[in-house]
Each structure stands twice: as C-alpha cells, then as structure tokens.
PDB file of C-alpha atoms in Angstrom:
ATOM      1  CA  MET A 993       6.371 -21.723  14.721  1.00  0.00           C
ATOM      2  CA  THR A 994       7.791 -18.188  12.481  1.00  0.00           C
ATOM      3  CA  ARG A 995       5.520 -14.887  12.023  1.00  0.00           C
ATOM      4  CA  THR A 996       5.130 -16.049   8.620  1.00  0.00           C
ATOM      5  CA  GLU A 997       3.461 -19.298   9.600  1.00  0.00           C
ATOM      6  CA  ASP A 998       1.488 -17.927  12.175  1.00  0.00           C
ATOM      7  CA  VAL A 999       0.093 -15.443   9.334  1.00  0.00           C
ATOM      8  CA  GLY A1000      -0.357 -18.269   6.667  1.00  0.00           C
ATOM      9  CA  ARG A1001      -2.295 -20.451   9.259  1.00  0.00           C
ATOM     10  CA  ALA A1002      -4.537 -17.419  10.112  1.00  0.00           C
ATOM     11  CA  TRP A1003      -5.332 -17.103   6.497  1.00  0.00           C
ATOM     12  CA  ARG A1004      -5.958 -20.619   5.859  1.00  0.00           C
ATOM     13  CA  SER A1005      -8.188 -20.528   8.763  1.00  0.00           C
ATOM     14  CA  ALA A1006     -10.138 -18.026   7.413  1.00  0.00           C
ATOM     15  CA  ARG A1007     -10.947 -19.887   4.758  1.00  0.00           C
ATOM     16  CA  GLY A1008     -12.683 -22.266   4.728  1.00  0.00           C
ATOM     17  CA  VAL A1009     -14.807 -22.119   1.297  1.00  0.00           C
ATOM     18  CA  ALA A1010     -12.457 -21.041  -1.635  1.00  0.00           C
ATOM     19  CA  PRO A1011     -13.661 -21.646  -5.212  1.00  0.00           C
ATOM     20  CA  PRO A1012     -11.436 -24.173  -6.880  1.00  0.00           C
ATOM     21  CA  GLY A1013      -9.321 -22.659  -9.919  1.00  0.00           C
ATOM     22  CA  HIS A1014      -9.432 -18.705  -8.794  1.00  0.00           C
ATOM     23  CA  LEU A1015      -6.089 -17.464  -9.115  1.00  0.00           C
ATOM     24  CA  ASP A1016      -6.381 -13.378  -9.524  1.00  0.00           C
ATOM     25  CA  ALA A1017      -5.570 -13.050  -6.117  1.00  0.00           C
ATOM     26  CA  ALA A1018      -3.029 -10.503  -7.450  1.00  0.00           C
ATOM     27  CA  GLY A1019      -6.146  -8.530  -9.582  1.00  0.00           C
ATOM     28  CA  CYS A1020      -9.111  -9.634  -7.024  1.00  0.00           C
ATOM     29  CA  ASN A1021      -9.588 -11.716  -4.274  1.00  0.00           C
ATOM     30  CA  VAL A1022     -12.414 -13.607  -3.010  1.00  0.00           C
ATOM     31  CA  PRO A1023     -13.550 -13.203  -0.034  1.00  0.00           C
ATOM     32  CA  SER A1024     -11.935 -14.801   3.150  1.00  0.00           C
ATOM     33  CA  ASP A1025     -15.122 -16.702   4.984  1.00  0.00           C
ATOM     34  CA  ARG A1026     -15.258 -13.869   7.887  1.00  0.00           C
ATOM     35  CA  VAL A1027     -14.882 -11.019   5.843  1.00  0.00           C
ATOM     36  CA  LEU A1028     -18.177 -12.332   4.028  1.00  0.00           C
ATOM     37  CA  ASP A1029     -20.181 -13.061   7.064  1.00  0.00           C
ATOM     38  CA  ALA A1030     -19.306  -9.485   8.308  1.00  0.00           C
ATOM     39  CA  VAL A1031     -20.466  -7.835   4.791  1.00  0.00           C
ATOM     40  CA  VAL A1032     -23.785  -9.872   5.305  1.00  0.00           C
ATOM     41  CA  ALA A1033     -23.630  -9.094   8.827  1.00  0.00           C
ATOM     42  CA  HIS A1034     -23.504  -5.336   8.293  1.00  0.00           C
ATOM     43  CA  LEU A1035     -25.846  -5.073   5.566  1.00  0.00           C
ATOM     44  CA  ARG A1036     -28.318  -6.517   8.151  1.00  0.00           C
ATOM     45  CA  LEU A1037     -27.632  -3.719  10.571  1.00  0.00           C
ATOM     46  CA  GLU A1038     -28.181  -1.093   7.842  1.00  0.00           C
ATOM     47  CA  ARG A1039     -31.474  -2.613   6.933  1.00  0.00           C
ATOM     48  CA  GLU A1040     -32.544  -2.470  10.349  1.00  0.00           C
ATOM     49  CA  ARG A1041     -31.348   0.652  11.491  1.00  0.00           C
ATOM     50  CA  GLY A1042     -30.490   2.963   7.737  1.00  0.00           C
ATOM     51  CA  GLY A1043     -27.064   3.082   6.873  1.00  0.00           C
ATOM     52  CA  TYR A1044     -26.005   6.048   8.652  1.00  0.00           C
ATOM     53  CA  GLY A1045     -27.536   4.878  11.742  1.00  0.00           C
ATOM     54  CA  ALA A1046     -25.345   1.384  10.823  1.00  0.00           C
ATOM     55  CA  VAL A1047     -21.577   3.145  11.518  1.00  0.00           C
ATOM     56  CA  PRO A1048     -19.101   0.054  12.108  1.00  0.00           C
ATOM     57  CA  ASP A1049     -16.724   0.311  14.601  1.00  0.00           C
ATOM     58  CA  LEU A1050     -13.140   0.394  12.535  1.00  0.00           C
ATOM     59  CA  THR A1051     -10.764  -0.104  15.614  1.00  0.00           C
ATOM     60  CA  GLY A1052     -10.470  -3.549  14.748  1.00  0.00           C
ATOM     61  CA  PRO A1053      -9.771  -3.232  11.347  1.00  0.00           C
ATOM     62  CA  ARG A1054      -6.691  -0.286  12.159  1.00  0.00           C
ATOM     63  CA  SER A1055      -5.062  -2.326  14.493  1.00  0.00           C
ATOM     64  CA  ALA A1056      -4.851  -5.624  12.335  1.00  0.00           C
ATOM     65  CA  LEU A1057      -3.397  -3.256   9.748  1.00  0.00           C
ATOM     66  CA  ALA A1058      -1.080  -1.389  12.013  1.00  0.00           C
ATOM     67  CA  VAL A1059       0.052  -4.731  12.993  1.00  0.00           C
ATOM     68  CA  LEU A1060       0.789  -5.922   9.790  1.00  0.00           C
ATOM     69  CA  ALA A1061       2.796  -2.590   8.958  1.00  0.00           C
ATOM     70  CA  GLY A1062       4.323  -2.318  12.298  1.00  0.00           C
ATOM     71  CA  ALA A1063       2.189   0.818  12.864  1.00  0.00           C
ATOM     72  CA  ALA A1064      -0.214   1.993  15.162  1.00  0.00           C
ATOM     73  CA  PRO A1065      -3.742   2.465  15.084  1.00  0.00           C
ATOM     74  CA  GLY A1066      -3.901   6.252  14.728  1.00  0.00           C
ATOM     75  CA  ASP A1067      -1.854   5.926  11.862  1.00  0.00           C
ATOM     76  CA  VAL A1068      -4.598   4.005   9.977  1.00  0.00           C
ATOM     77  CA  ALA A1069      -7.038   5.874   7.521  1.00  0.00           C
ATOM     78  CA  PHE A1070      -9.050   4.473   4.983  1.00  0.00           C
ATOM     79  CA  LEU A1071     -10.242   5.478   2.066  1.00  0.00           C
ATOM     80  CA  GLU A1072     -12.639   3.783  -1.355  1.00  0.00           C
ATOM     81  CA  SER A1073      -8.984   2.358  -2.838  1.00  0.00           C
ATOM     82  CA  GLY A1074      -5.927   1.921  -2.920  1.00  0.00           C
ATOM     83  CA  THR A1075      -5.614   4.762  -6.023  1.00  0.00           C
ATOM     84  CA  ALA A1076      -7.929   6.499  -4.049  1.00  0.00           C
ATOM     85  CA  ALA A1077      -4.824   6.960  -0.839  1.00  0.00           C
ATOM     86  CA  MET A1078      -2.440   7.583  -2.778  1.00  0.00           C
ATOM     87  CA  ALA A1079      -3.906  10.383  -4.611  1.00  0.00           C
ATOM     88  CA  ALA A1080      -4.717  11.668  -1.466  1.00  0.00           C
ATOM     89  CA  LEU A1081      -1.626  11.096  -0.169  1.00  0.00           C
ATOM     90  CA  LEU A1082       0.303  13.126  -2.660  1.00  0.00           C
ATOM     91  CA  GLY A1083      -2.209  15.403  -3.558  1.00  0.00           C
ATOM     92  CA  GLY A1084      -2.163  16.785  -0.008  1.00  0.00           C
ATOM     93  CA  TRP A1085       2.407  16.612  -0.442  1.00  0.00           C
ATOM     94  CA  ARG A1086       3.594  20.445   0.224  1.00  0.00           C
ATOM     95  CA  LEU A1087       6.420  19.904  -2.080  1.00  0.00           C
ATOM     96  CA  ALA A1088       7.640  23.218  -3.567  1.00  0.00           C
ATOM     97  CA  PRO A1089       7.808  23.649  -7.225  1.00  0.00           C
ATOM     98  CA  GLY A1090      11.298  22.005  -8.602  1.00  0.00           C
ATOM     99  CA  SER A1091      11.168  19.102  -5.606  1.00  0.00           C
ATOM    100  CA  ARG A1092      12.376  16.334  -7.460  1.00  0.00           C
ATOM    101  CA  VAL A1093      10.577  13.049  -6.909  1.00  0.00           C
ATOM    102  CA  GLY A1094      12.025   9.085  -7.550  1.00  0.00           C
ATOM    103  CA  TYR A1095      10.139   6.428  -9.261  1.00  0.00           C
ATOM    104  CA  ALA A1096      10.919   3.623 -11.693  1.00  0.00           C
ATOM    105  CA  ARG A1097       9.434   3.045 -15.179  1.00  0.00           C
ATOM    106  CA  THR A1098       8.029   0.060 -13.519  1.00  0.00           C
ATOM    107  CA  GLU A1099       5.191   1.804 -11.314  1.00  0.00           C
ATOM    108  CA  TYR A1100       1.548   1.089 -11.255  1.00  0.00           C
ATOM    109  CA  GLY A1101      -0.314   2.706 -14.292  1.00  0.00           C
ATOM    110  CA  SER A1102      -2.206   5.178 -12.405  1.00  0.00           C
ATOM    111  CA  THR A1103       0.084   6.396  -9.970  1.00  0.00           C
ATOM    112  CA  LEU A1104       1.971   7.152 -12.827  1.00  0.00           C
ATOM    113  CA  MET A1105      -0.224   9.445 -14.235  1.00  0.00           C
ATOM    114  CA  LEU A1106      -0.942  10.831 -10.990  1.00  0.00           C
ATOM    115  CA  LEU A1107       2.981  11.350 -10.739  1.00  0.00           C
ATOM    116  CA  ARG A1108       2.503  13.282 -14.392  1.00  0.00           C
ATOM    117  CA  ARG A1109      -0.060  15.561 -13.586  1.00  0.00           C
ATOM    118  CA  LEU A1110       0.622  16.488  -9.951  1.00  0.00           C
ATOM    119  CA  ALA A1111       4.338  17.397 -11.296  1.00  0.00           C
ATOM    120  CA  ALA A1112       2.797  19.590 -14.839  1.00  0.00           C
ATOM    121  CA  SER A1113       0.093  21.645 -12.287  1.00  0.00           C
ATOM    122  CA  ARG A1114       2.971  22.237  -9.154  1.00  0.00           C
ATOM    123  CA  GLY A1115       6.418  21.963 -11.182  1.00  0.00           C
ATOM    124  CA  TRP A1116       7.671  18.797  -9.318  1.00  0.00           C
ATOM    125  CA  ARG A1117      10.704  16.729 -11.446  1.00  0.00           C
ATOM    126  CA  LEU A1118      10.249  13.137 -12.396  1.00  0.00           C
ATOM    127  CA  VAL A1119      13.295  11.325 -11.553  1.00  0.00           C
ATOM    128  CA  GLU A1120      13.785   7.428 -12.739  1.00  0.00           C
ATOM    129  CA  LEU A1121      15.135   5.166 -10.507  1.00  0.00           C
ATOM    130  CA  PRO A1122      17.177   2.532 -12.556  1.00  0.00           C
ATOM    131  CA  VAL A1123      15.776  -0.997 -12.566  1.00  0.00           C
ATOM    132  CA  ASP A1124      18.242  -3.986 -13.935  1.00  0.00           C
ATOM    133  CA  GLY A1125      16.594  -6.473 -16.187  1.00  0.00           C
ATOM    134  CA  ASP A1126      14.812  -8.021 -14.222  1.00  0.00           C
ATOM    135  CA  ALA A1127      12.695  -4.732 -13.459  1.00  0.00           C
ATOM    136  CA  ARG A1128      14.045  -4.606  -9.646  1.00  0.00           C
ATOM    137  CA  ILE A1129      15.167  -1.800  -8.527  1.00  0.00           C
ATOM    138  CA  ASP A1130      18.627  -1.261  -8.153  1.00  0.00           C
ATOM    139  CA  PRO A1131      19.328   0.377  -4.279  1.00  0.00           C
ATOM    140  CA  GLU A1132      23.346   1.912  -5.336  1.00  0.00           C
ATOM    141  CA  GLY A1133      21.601   3.432  -8.226  1.00  0.00           C
ATOM    142  CA  VAL A1134      18.579   4.837  -5.603  1.00  0.00           C
ATOM    143  CA  ARG A1135      21.967   5.977  -3.293  1.00  0.00           C
ATOM    144  CA  ALA A1136      23.103   7.853  -6.338  1.00  0.00           C
ATOM    145  CA  ARG A1137      20.052   9.510  -6.810  1.00  0.00           C
ATOM    146  CA  LEU A1138      19.647  10.430  -3.156  1.00  0.00           C
ATOM    147  CA  ALA A1139      23.193  11.962  -3.374  1.00  0.00           C
ATOM    148  CA  ALA A1140      22.057  13.861  -6.528  1.00  0.00           C
ATOM    149  CA  GLY A1141      18.943  14.882  -4.400  1.00  0.00           C
ATOM    150  CA  LEU A1142      15.921  14.241  -4.116  1.00  0.00           C
ATOM    151  CA  ASP A1143      12.674  15.163  -2.433  1.00  0.00           C
ATOM    152  CA  LEU A1144      10.524  12.411  -2.151  1.00  0.00           C
ATOM    153  CA  VAL A1145      10.734   8.818  -2.855  1.00  0.00           C
ATOM    154  CA  ILE A1146       7.447   6.380  -4.025  1.00  0.00           C
ATOM    155  CA  VAL A1147       8.126   2.322  -4.916  1.00  0.00           C
ATOM    156  CA  SER A1148       5.303  -0.576  -5.418  1.00  0.00           C
ATOM    157  CA  HIS A1149       6.550  -3.327  -2.821  1.00  0.00           C
ATOM    158  CA  ILE A1150       5.861  -5.556  -5.551  1.00  0.00           C
ATOM    159  CA  GLY A1151       4.461  -4.783  -9.243  1.00  0.00           C
ATOM    160  CA  SER A1152       1.433  -6.611 -10.499  1.00  0.00           C
ATOM    161  CA  HIS A1153       2.492  -6.896 -13.516  1.00  0.00           C
ATOM    162  CA  ARG A1154       5.686  -8.975 -13.266  1.00  0.00           C
ATOM    163  CA  GLY A1155       5.438  -9.833  -9.700  1.00  0.00           C
ATOM    164  CA  VAL A1156       8.868  -8.682  -8.620  1.00  0.00           C
ATOM    165  CA  VAL A1157       9.540  -7.686  -4.968  1.00  0.00           C
ATOM    166  CA  GLN A1158      11.279  -4.358  -4.716  1.00  0.00           C
ATOM    167  CA  PRO A1159      14.309  -4.077  -2.130  1.00  0.00           C
ATOM    168  CA  ALA A1160      12.245  -2.165  -0.206  1.00  0.00           C
ATOM    169  CA  ALA A1161      14.324  -2.872   3.663  1.00  0.00           C
ATOM    170  CA  GLU A1162      17.058  -1.423   1.651  1.00  0.00           C
ATOM    171  CA  ILE A1163      15.389   0.979  -0.287  1.00  0.00           C
ATOM    172  CA  GLY A1164      13.418   2.689   3.488  1.00  0.00           C
ATOM    173  CA  ALA A1165      17.730   2.203   4.885  1.00  0.00           C
ATOM    174  CA  LEU A1166      18.473   4.434   1.828  1.00  0.00           C
ATOM    175  CA  CYS A1167      15.747   6.989   2.539  1.00  0.00           C
ATOM    176  CA  ARG A1168      16.049   7.411   6.401  1.00  0.00           C
ATOM    177  CA  ALA A1169      19.729   8.003   5.654  1.00  0.00           C
ATOM    178  CA  ALA A1170      19.246  10.822   3.314  1.00  0.00           C
ATOM    179  CA  ARG A1171      16.177  12.286   5.508  1.00  0.00           C
ATOM    180  CA  VAL A1172      13.878  11.982   2.261  1.00  0.00           C
ATOM    181  CA  PRO A1173      10.547  10.484   3.117  1.00  0.00           C
ATOM    182  CA  PHE A1174       9.656   7.337   1.495  1.00  0.00           C
ATOM    183  CA  VAL A1175       6.313   5.957   0.129  1.00  0.00           C
ATOM    184  CA  LEU A1176       5.666   1.709  -0.287  1.00  0.00           C
ATOM    185  CA  ASP A1177       3.219   1.076  -2.202  1.00  0.00           C
ATOM    186  CA  VAL A1178       1.778  -2.675  -0.496  1.00  0.00           C
ATOM    187  CA  CYS A1179      -1.679  -3.396  -2.362  1.00  0.00           C
ATOM    188  CA  GLN A1180       0.276  -6.807  -3.901  1.00  0.00           C
ATOM    189  CA  SER A1181       2.557  -7.124  -0.832  1.00  0.00           C
ATOM    190  CA  LEU A1182       0.273  -6.421   2.668  1.00  0.00           C
ATOM    191  CA  GLY A1183      -0.992  -9.942   3.805  1.00  0.00           C
ATOM    192  CA  HIS A1184       1.414 -11.634   0.656  1.00  0.00           C
ATOM    193  CA  VAL A1185       5.059 -10.178   2.300  1.00  0.00           C
ATOM    194  CA  ASP A1186       5.837  -8.760   5.098  1.00  0.00           C
ATOM    195  CA  VAL A1187       5.977  -5.267   5.024  1.00  0.00           C
ATOM    196  CA  ARG A1188       7.591  -4.682   7.894  1.00  0.00           C
ATOM    197  CA  GLY A1189      11.184  -3.198   8.320  1.00  0.00           C
ATOM    198  CA  THR A1190      10.794  -1.393   5.360  1.00  0.00           C
ATOM    199  CA  GLY A1191      10.737   1.450   6.976  1.00  0.00           C
ATOM    200  CA  ALA A1192       8.312   3.457   4.521  1.00  0.00           C
ATOM    201  CA  THR A1193       6.828   7.121   5.547  1.00  0.00           C
ATOM    202  CA  ALA A1194       3.552   6.089   4.454  1.00  0.00           C
ATOM    203  CA  TYR A1195       1.868   2.893   3.330  1.00  0.00           C
ATOM    204  CA  VAL A1196      -0.763   2.644   0.344  1.00  0.00           C
ATOM    205  CA  GLY A1197      -3.050  -0.294   0.142  1.00  0.00           C
ATOM    206  CA  THR A1198      -6.164  -2.062  -0.882  1.00  0.00           C
ATOM    207  CA  SER A1199      -8.051  -4.809   1.184  1.00  0.00           C
ATOM    208  CA  ARG A1200      -9.139  -7.044  -2.011  1.00  0.00           C
ATOM    209  CA  LYS A1201      -6.306  -8.341  -2.868  1.00  0.00           C
ATOM    210  CA  TRP A1202      -4.225 -10.508  -0.848  1.00  0.00           C
ATOM    211  CA  LEU A1203      -5.850  -9.196   2.223  1.00  0.00           C
ATOM    212  CA  ALA A1204      -9.329 -11.373   0.877  1.00  0.00           C
ATOM    213  CA  GLY A1205     -10.999  -8.528   1.983  1.00  0.00           C
ATOM    214  CA  PRO A1206     -13.810  -6.598   0.659  1.00  0.00           C
ATOM    215  CA  ARG A1207     -14.071  -4.846  -2.720  1.00  0.00           C
ATOM    216  CA  GLY A1208     -13.515  -0.790  -2.205  1.00  0.00           C
ATOM    217  CA  VAL A1209     -11.575  -0.126   0.832  1.00  0.00           C
ATOM    218  CA  GLY A1210      -8.127   1.497   0.528  1.00  0.00           C
ATOM    219  CA  PHE A1211      -6.056   2.130   3.113  1.00  0.00           C
ATOM    220  CA  LEU A1212      -3.548   4.696   3.904  1.00  0.00           C
ATOM    221  CA  ILE A1213      -0.721   4.048   7.538  1.00  0.00           C
ATOM    222  CA  THR A1214       1.387   6.939   8.017  1.00  0.00           C
ATOM    223  CA  PRO A1215       3.717   6.026  10.989  1.00  0.00           C
ATOM    224  CA  GLY A1216       6.362   8.918  10.273  1.00  0.00           C
ATOM    225  CA  LEU A1217       3.333  11.375   9.159  1.00  0.00           C
ATOM    226  CA  THR A1218       1.343  13.063  11.620  1.00  0.00           C
ATOM    227  CA  PRO A1219      -1.764  13.273  11.694  1.00  0.00           C
ATOM    228  CA  ALA A1220      -2.966  10.493   9.809  1.00  0.00           C
ATOM    229  CA  MET A1221      -5.821  11.575   7.001  1.00  0.00           C
ATOM    230  CA  ASP A1222      -8.848  10.753   7.685  1.00  0.00           C
TER     231      ASP A1222
END
C-alpha cells in the first residue's frame, strides 16, 4: 500500500459519520469523529478545571502535522487561522525596503491584501509570477523572475476558487537553487494532496478544510526557519 493509500484509509476510518451531501470541504469541512470526540472531551475538562487549567497537550498534533509536511514537531506553531499564520509570518519577515516579493495574481485574497499593505508600509516591491491559461504558475517564468532578482516567493498550493494544483515542487527546487525563501500556502492542500518534497521554507495552513479538524486552528510550519514562531 502506498503512503497516499495509507492516508486515504486513515481519513475514511476517522469519519464514521458524515452528513450526506456535504460538498464544502474546501470552505469548511465537517469535523471527523475523532476531532468531535476530542473537542467535547476538552470542553468537559474545561468545565472541571477552568479554561486556563485545561491546557491541552499539543505534542501529538504537532507531530502529526510535522509528518505531513516532512518537518520536525518543533517547527510547528499554532495560531487562530491560516490568515493569522500568514500575517504572523510575513509581518515578522525582515525584508529591507526595495526587496522583491514574487506572487501570482491568482493568490488568495487576504494574502494579496496583506502583501499590498506590507509593500506600502515597508517599501517592498511586488513582482507578479506568470501563469498560463489554466491559472497554473509557469516554472520557466519563475526561473526568469528569480534570475532578475527576487527576495521571497509566495505561492498557494491549491487555489480555493479554481482548484488548480500549482507545481510547488518545481517552484521549490528553483527557489532553493537561487537561495530564495519559498512560502507555500497549504490551506487547501494539506490532507488533500502530498506537500512533502516541495522543500518550502515555511508552510501556512488551517485545520478546518481537508484535515477535517476544528475551526479556529491555523498553523505555521517552518522547517527552513529557526526558531519556529509560537
């Protein structure tokens, strides 16, 4: 059995009950049976000990996410959403004025707004990465932009509006060769397609989509940055 089949079997076994006709996993999935049980158990613990006394042990979740991204548990930090994770990452990134940030016009709306705000306040220059007629980023175009000079590249692995899977592994290899940090938004891909092997400097995601986790949980995985934010 391949790793993909292993993941698929585990995903199905954790979802003994799912509402019929629910087709909005890309927006907000229903929680798995295991997640539902864990959330209810924690609420009961909070009732017994109080919210601050019922601090959860996040060792298991960190390890699970690290495996999916090919990282170490210490590289994983939790925030309240994928948007908050991206804001924390880029907001803390020390890029000098005039730095060039590569992005695609198909980028997620909140990330575009964040980039434009940071560019205006910090003097960054936004450089559009070329896409083809299917909204797929052209690796050769990325190669050309890197050769012209980029300081950071940001890509959404799968766009929620089109469902196009971007060639993240190719882009990651090009960025590594050019020694340019590569941020991969995996909100729509982790738990849906394999993100290992993309070689991203940082991954930003959320639990409430294909992972069928609880709402209000975002994460930042930083195998290429030390230390991880928490």
